[in-house]
GROMACS .gro file of C-alpha atoms in nm:
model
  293
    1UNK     CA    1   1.321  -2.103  -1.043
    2UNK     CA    2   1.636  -1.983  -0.895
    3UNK     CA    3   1.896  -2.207  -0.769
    4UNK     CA    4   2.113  -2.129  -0.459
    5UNK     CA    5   2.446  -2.355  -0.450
    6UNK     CA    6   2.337  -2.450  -0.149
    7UNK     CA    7   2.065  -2.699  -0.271
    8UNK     CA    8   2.078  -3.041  -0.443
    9UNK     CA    9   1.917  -3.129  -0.723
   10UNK     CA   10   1.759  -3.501  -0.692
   11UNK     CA   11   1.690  -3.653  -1.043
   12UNK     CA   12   1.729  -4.037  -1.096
   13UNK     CA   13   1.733  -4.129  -0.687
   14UNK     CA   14   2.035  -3.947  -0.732
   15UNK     CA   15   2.150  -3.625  -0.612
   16UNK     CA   16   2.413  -3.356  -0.713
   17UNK     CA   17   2.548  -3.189  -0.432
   18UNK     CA   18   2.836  -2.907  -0.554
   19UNK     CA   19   3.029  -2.677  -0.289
   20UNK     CA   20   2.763  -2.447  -0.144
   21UNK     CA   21   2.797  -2.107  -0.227
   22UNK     CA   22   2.612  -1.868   0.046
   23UNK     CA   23   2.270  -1.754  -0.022
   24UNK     CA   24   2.338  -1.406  -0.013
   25UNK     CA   25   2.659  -1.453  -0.218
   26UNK     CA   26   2.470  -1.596  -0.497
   27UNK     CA   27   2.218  -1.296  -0.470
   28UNK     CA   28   2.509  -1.104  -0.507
   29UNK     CA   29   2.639  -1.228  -0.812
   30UNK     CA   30   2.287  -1.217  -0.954
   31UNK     CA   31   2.290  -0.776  -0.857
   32UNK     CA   32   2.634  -0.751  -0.983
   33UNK     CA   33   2.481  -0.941  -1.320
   34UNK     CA   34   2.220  -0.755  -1.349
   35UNK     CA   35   2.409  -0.410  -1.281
   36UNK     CA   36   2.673  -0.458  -1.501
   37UNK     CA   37   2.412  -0.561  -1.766
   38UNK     CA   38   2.181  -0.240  -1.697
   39UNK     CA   39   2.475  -0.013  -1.732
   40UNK     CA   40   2.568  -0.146  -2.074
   41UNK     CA   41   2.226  -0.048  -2.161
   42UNK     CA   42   2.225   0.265  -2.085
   43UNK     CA   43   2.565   0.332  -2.280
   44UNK     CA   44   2.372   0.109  -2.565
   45UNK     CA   45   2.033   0.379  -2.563
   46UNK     CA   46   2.232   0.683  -2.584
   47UNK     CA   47   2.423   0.539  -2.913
   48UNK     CA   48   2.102   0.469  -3.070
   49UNK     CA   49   2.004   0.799  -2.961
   50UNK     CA   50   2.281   0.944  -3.099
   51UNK     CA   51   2.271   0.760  -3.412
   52UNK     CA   52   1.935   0.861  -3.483
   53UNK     CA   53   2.020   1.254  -3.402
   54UNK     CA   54   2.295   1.205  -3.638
   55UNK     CA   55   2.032   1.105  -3.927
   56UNK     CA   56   1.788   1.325  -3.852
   57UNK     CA   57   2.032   1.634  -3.897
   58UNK     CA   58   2.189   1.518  -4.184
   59UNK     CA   59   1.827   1.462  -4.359
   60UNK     CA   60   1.786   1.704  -4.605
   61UNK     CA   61   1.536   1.970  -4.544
   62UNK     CA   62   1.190   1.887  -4.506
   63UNK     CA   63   1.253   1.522  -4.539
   64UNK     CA   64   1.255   1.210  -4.286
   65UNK     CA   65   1.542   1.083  -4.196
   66UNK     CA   66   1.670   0.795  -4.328
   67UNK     CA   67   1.632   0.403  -4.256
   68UNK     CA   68   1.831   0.375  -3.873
   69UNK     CA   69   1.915   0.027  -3.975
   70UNK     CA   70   2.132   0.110  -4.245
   71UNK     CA   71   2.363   0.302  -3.991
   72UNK     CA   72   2.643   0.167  -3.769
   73UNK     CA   73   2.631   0.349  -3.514
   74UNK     CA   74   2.297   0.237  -3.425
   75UNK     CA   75   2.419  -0.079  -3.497
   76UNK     CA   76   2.693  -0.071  -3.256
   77UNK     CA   77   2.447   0.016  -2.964
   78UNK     CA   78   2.242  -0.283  -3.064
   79UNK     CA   79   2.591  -0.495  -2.959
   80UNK     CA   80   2.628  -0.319  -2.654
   81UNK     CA   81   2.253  -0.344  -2.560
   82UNK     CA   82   2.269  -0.753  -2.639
   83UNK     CA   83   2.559  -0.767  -2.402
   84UNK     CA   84   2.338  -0.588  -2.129
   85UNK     CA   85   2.030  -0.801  -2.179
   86UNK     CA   86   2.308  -1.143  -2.140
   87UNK     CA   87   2.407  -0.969  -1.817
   88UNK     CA   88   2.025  -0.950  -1.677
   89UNK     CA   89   1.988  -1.293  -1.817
   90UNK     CA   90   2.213  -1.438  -1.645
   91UNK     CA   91   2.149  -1.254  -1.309
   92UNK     CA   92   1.799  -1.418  -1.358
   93UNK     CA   93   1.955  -1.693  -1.276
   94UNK     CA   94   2.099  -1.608  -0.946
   95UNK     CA   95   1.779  -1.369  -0.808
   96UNK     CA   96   1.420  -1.296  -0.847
   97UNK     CA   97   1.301  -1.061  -1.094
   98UNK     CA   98   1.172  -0.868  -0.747
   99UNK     CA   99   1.533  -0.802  -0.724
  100UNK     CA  100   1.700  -0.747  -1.110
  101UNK     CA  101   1.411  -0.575  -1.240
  102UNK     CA  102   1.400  -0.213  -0.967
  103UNK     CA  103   1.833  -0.270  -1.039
  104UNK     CA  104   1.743  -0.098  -1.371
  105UNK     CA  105   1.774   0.226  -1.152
  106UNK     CA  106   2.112   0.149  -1.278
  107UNK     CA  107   2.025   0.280  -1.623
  108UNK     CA  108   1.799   0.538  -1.524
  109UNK     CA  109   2.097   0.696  -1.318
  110UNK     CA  110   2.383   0.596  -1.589
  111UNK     CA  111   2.129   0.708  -1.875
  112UNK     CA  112   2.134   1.058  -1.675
  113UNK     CA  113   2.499   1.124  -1.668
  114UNK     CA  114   2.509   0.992  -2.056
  115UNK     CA  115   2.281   1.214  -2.221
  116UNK     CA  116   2.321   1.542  -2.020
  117UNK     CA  117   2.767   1.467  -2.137
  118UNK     CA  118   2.732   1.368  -2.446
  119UNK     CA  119   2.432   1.398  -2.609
  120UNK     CA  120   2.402   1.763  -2.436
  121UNK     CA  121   2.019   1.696  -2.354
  122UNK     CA  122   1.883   1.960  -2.049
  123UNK     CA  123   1.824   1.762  -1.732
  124UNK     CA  124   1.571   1.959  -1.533
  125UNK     CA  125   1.483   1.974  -1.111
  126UNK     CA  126   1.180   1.681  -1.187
  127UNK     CA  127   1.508   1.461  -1.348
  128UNK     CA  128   1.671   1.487  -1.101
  129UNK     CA  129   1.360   1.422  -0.864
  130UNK     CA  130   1.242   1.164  -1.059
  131UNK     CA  131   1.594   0.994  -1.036
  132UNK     CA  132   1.586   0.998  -0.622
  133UNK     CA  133   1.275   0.852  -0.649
  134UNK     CA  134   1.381   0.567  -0.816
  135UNK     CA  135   1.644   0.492  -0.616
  136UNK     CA  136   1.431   0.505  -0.339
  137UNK     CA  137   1.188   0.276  -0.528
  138UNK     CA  138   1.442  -0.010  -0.613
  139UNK     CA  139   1.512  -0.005  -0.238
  140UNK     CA  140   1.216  -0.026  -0.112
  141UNK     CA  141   1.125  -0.306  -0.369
  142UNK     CA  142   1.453  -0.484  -0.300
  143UNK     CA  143   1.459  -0.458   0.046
  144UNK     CA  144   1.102  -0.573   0.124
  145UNK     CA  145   1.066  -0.848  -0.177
  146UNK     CA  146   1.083  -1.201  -0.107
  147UNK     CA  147   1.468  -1.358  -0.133
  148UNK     CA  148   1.362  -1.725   0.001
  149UNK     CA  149   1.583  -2.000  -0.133
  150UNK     CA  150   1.352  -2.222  -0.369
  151UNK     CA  151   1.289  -2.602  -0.272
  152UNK     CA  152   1.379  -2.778  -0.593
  153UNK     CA  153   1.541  -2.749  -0.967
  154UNK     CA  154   1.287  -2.605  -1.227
  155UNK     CA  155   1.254  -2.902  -1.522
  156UNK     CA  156   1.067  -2.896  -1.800
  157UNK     CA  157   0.737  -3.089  -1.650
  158UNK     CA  158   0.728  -2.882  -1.352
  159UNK     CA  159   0.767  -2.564  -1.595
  160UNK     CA  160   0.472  -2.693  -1.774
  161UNK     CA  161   0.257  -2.755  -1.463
  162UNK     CA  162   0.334  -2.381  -1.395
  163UNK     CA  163   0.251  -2.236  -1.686
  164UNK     CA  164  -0.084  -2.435  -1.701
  165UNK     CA  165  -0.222  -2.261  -1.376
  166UNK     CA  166  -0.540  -2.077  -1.450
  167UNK     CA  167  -0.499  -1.779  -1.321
  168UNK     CA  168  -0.112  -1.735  -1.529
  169UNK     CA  169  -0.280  -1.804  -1.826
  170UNK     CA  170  -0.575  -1.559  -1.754
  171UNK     CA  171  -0.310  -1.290  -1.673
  172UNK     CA  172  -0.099  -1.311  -1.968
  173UNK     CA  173  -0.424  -1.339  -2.200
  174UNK     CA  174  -0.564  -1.033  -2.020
  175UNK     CA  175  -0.218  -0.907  -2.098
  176UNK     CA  176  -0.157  -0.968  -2.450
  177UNK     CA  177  -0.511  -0.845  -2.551
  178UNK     CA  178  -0.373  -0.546  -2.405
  179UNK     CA  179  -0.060  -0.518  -2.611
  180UNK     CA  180  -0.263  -0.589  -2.915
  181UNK     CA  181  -0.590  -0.323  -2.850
  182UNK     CA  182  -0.308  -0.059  -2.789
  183UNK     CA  183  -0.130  -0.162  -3.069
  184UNK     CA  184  -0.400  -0.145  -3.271
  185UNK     CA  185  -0.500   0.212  -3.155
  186UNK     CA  186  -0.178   0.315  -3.189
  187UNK     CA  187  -0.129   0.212  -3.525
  188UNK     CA  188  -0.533   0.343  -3.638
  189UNK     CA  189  -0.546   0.661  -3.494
  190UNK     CA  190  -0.147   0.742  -3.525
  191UNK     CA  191  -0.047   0.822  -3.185
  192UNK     CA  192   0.274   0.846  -3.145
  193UNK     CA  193   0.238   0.913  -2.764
  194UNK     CA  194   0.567   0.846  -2.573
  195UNK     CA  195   0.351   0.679  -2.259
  196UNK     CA  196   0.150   0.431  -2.472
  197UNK     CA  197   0.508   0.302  -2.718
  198UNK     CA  198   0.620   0.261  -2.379
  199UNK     CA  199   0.338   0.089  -2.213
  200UNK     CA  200   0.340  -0.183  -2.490
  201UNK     CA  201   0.720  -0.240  -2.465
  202UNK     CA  202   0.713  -0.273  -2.095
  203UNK     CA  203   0.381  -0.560  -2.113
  204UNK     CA  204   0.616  -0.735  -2.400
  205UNK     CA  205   0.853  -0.725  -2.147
  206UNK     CA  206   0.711  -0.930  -1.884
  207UNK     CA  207   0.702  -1.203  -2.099
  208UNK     CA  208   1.026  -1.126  -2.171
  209UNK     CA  209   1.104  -1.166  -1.812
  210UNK     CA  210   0.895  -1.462  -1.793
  211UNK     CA  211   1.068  -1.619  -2.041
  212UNK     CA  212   1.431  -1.573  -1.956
  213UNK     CA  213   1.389  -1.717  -1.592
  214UNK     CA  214   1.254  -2.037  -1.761
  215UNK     CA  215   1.516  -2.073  -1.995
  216UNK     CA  216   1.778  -1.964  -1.726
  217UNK     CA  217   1.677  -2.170  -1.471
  218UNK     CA  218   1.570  -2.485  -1.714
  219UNK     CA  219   1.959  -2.419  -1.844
  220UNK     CA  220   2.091  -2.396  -1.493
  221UNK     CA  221   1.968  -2.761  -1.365
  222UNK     CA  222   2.104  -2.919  -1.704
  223UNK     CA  223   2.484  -2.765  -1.624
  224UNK     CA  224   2.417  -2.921  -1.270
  225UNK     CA  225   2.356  -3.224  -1.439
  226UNK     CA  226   1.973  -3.305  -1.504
  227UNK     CA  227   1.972  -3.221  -1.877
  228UNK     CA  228   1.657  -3.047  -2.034
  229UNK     CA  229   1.777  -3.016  -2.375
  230UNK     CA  230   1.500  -3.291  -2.423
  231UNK     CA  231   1.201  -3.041  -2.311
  232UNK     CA  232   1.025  -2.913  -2.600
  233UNK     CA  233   0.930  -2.622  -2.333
  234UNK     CA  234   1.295  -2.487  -2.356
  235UNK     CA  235   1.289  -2.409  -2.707
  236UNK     CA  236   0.936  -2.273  -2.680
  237UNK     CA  237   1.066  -1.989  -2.392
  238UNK     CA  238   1.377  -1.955  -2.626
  239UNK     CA  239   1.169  -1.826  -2.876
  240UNK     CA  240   0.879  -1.620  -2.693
  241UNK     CA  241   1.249  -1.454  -2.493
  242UNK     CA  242   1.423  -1.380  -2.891
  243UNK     CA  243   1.044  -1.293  -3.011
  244UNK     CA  244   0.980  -1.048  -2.735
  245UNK     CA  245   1.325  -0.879  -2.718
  246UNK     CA  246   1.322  -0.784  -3.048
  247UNK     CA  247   0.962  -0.632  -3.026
  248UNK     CA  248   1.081  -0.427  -2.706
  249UNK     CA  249   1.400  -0.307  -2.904
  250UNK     CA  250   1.212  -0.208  -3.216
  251UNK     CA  251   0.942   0.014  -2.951
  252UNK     CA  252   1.200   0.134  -2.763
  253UNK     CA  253   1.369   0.324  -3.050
  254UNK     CA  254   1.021   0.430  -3.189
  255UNK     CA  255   1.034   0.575  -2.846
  256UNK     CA  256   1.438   0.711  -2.885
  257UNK     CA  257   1.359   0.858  -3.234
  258UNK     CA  258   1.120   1.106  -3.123
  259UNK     CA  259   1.199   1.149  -2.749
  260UNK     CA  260   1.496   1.268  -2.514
  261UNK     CA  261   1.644   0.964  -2.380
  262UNK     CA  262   1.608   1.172  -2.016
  263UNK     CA  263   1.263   1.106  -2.079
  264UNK     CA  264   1.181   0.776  -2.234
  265UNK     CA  265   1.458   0.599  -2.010
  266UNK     CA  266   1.306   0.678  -1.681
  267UNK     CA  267   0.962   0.610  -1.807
  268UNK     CA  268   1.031   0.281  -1.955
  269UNK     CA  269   1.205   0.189  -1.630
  270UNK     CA  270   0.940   0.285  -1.428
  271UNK     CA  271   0.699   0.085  -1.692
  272UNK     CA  272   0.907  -0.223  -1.689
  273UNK     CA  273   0.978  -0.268  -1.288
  274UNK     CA  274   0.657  -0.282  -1.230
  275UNK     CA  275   0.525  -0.505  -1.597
  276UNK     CA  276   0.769  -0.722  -1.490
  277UNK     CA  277   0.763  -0.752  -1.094
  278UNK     CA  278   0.347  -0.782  -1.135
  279UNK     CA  279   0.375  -1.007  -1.405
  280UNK     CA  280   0.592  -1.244  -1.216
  281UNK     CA  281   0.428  -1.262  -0.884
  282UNK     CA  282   0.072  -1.127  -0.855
  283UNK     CA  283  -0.111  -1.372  -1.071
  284UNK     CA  284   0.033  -1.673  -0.949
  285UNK     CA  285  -0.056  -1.881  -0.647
  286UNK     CA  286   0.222  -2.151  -0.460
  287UNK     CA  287   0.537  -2.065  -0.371
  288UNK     CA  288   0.742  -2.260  -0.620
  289UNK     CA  289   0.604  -2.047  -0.916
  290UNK     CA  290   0.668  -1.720  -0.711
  291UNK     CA  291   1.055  -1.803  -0.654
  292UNK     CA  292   1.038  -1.901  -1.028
  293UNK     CA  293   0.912  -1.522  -1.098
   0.00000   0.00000   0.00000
């Protein structure tokens, strides 16, 4: 659940009441988070990419490249991209995911500029087009989403009460069946499609979203003084957000590998926005759990 300096939190018949910060200031912060963080990412995807066009042409002929992981460069992108995803963790904490999530426009558009510069990839009329229509998207979705000011601090019972509803847990069981049949088709029949890689990062990464507002917002009402570090639950979401990250980082450069990053970036983006904005709100009844999402 996001917190707005303009609440206090009431734990112990007490309550903590800090200088207010504006509503929209604090959604502000949270945008300039998560654009900061996005853009990072987008410099982080074009090293990998590089890094793995690097390999691939000095593989000898008629041989596959060699391990990526054993390369620094790719390494180095994996530093920049862990900086990004702090950046959009952090902004979790400051706006819905209805907000950060259509702000990865930001790589789409950085990711553009990038690759076409450097990496000297072609960037066709449906690029371009596909570019304006993500910026109109993240509007749209930013301007019309919910930005209401939740009632309370998220702890680590009221967490649990949310994650128990019925139709959450039907959702993200509907959802990882999905991962795992495509997975499992992907893996069996070899398809090395660029739409279905993505499709199984992006449903890994509404959990990760999931999982990062819990920890971000269970995190937040401890600095404000109602620790959590108690709550078995925050260690849980620690581990589904490291477990998850890593599975959409090892997909996304299966994706990379084979792909022009002016291709799999917009797609994943596309892919993501809408795992993660549908994963956070539609299955989920009561306001408190939709601020939380």
């Amino acid at each position: 659940m996001n917190l707005s300096g303009s609440e206090a939190l009431h734990a112990n018949g007490s309550s903590i009441s800090d200088a207010p910060l504006p509503h929209a200031q604090v959604l502000l912060i949270g945008s300039a988070l998560a654009v900061a963080g996005n853009l990072l990412i987008s410099i982080s995807l074009n090293t990998q990419r590089f890094a793995h066009l690097r390999q691939q042409s000095e593989a000898p002929a008629g041989e596959k490249a060699g391990n990526y992981l054993k390369n620094w460069v790719w390494w180095v992108g994996l530093v920049l991209m862990i900086a990004g995803e702090f950046g959009n963790f952090a902004a979790y904490s400051f706006a819905p995911a209805s907000v950060v999530a259509p702000l990865g426009m930001t790589t789409v558009l950085g990711n553009a500029a990038i690759a076409v510069i450097f990496l000297k990839e072609a960037l066709h009329a449906d690029d371009i087009l596909g570019a304006i229509m993500a910026i109109l998207g993240a509007y749209l979705i930013i301007n019309f989403s919910s930005k209401d000011e939740p009632s309370e601090g998220l702890t680590g019972h009221i967490l649990l009460g949310y994650l128990r509803q019925p139709a959450l847990v039907t959702y993200l069981s509907l959802e990882l069946f999905a991962v795992a049949l495509m997975w499992y088709i992907r893996e069996t029949k070899k398809l090395k499609s660029v739409v279905m890689t993505l499709l199984i990062s992006s449903l890994i990464g509404s959990w990760t979203v999931i999982s990062a507002k819990a920890v971000a917002g269970l995190l937040r009402v401890t600095l404000l003084g109602q620790s959590q570090l108690a709550q078995p639950i925050l260690y849980i979401m620690v581990v589904v957000l490291l477990v998850t990250a890593i599975l959409q980082v090892k997909f996304l450069n299966q994706a990379m590998m084979n792909n022009p990053s002016t291709v799999v970036v917009p797609t994943n983006f596309v892919f993501f926005t809408i795992s993660a904005i549908v994963g956070g709100t539609a299955p989920v009844s009561g306001n408190h759990l939709r601020s939380l999402l």
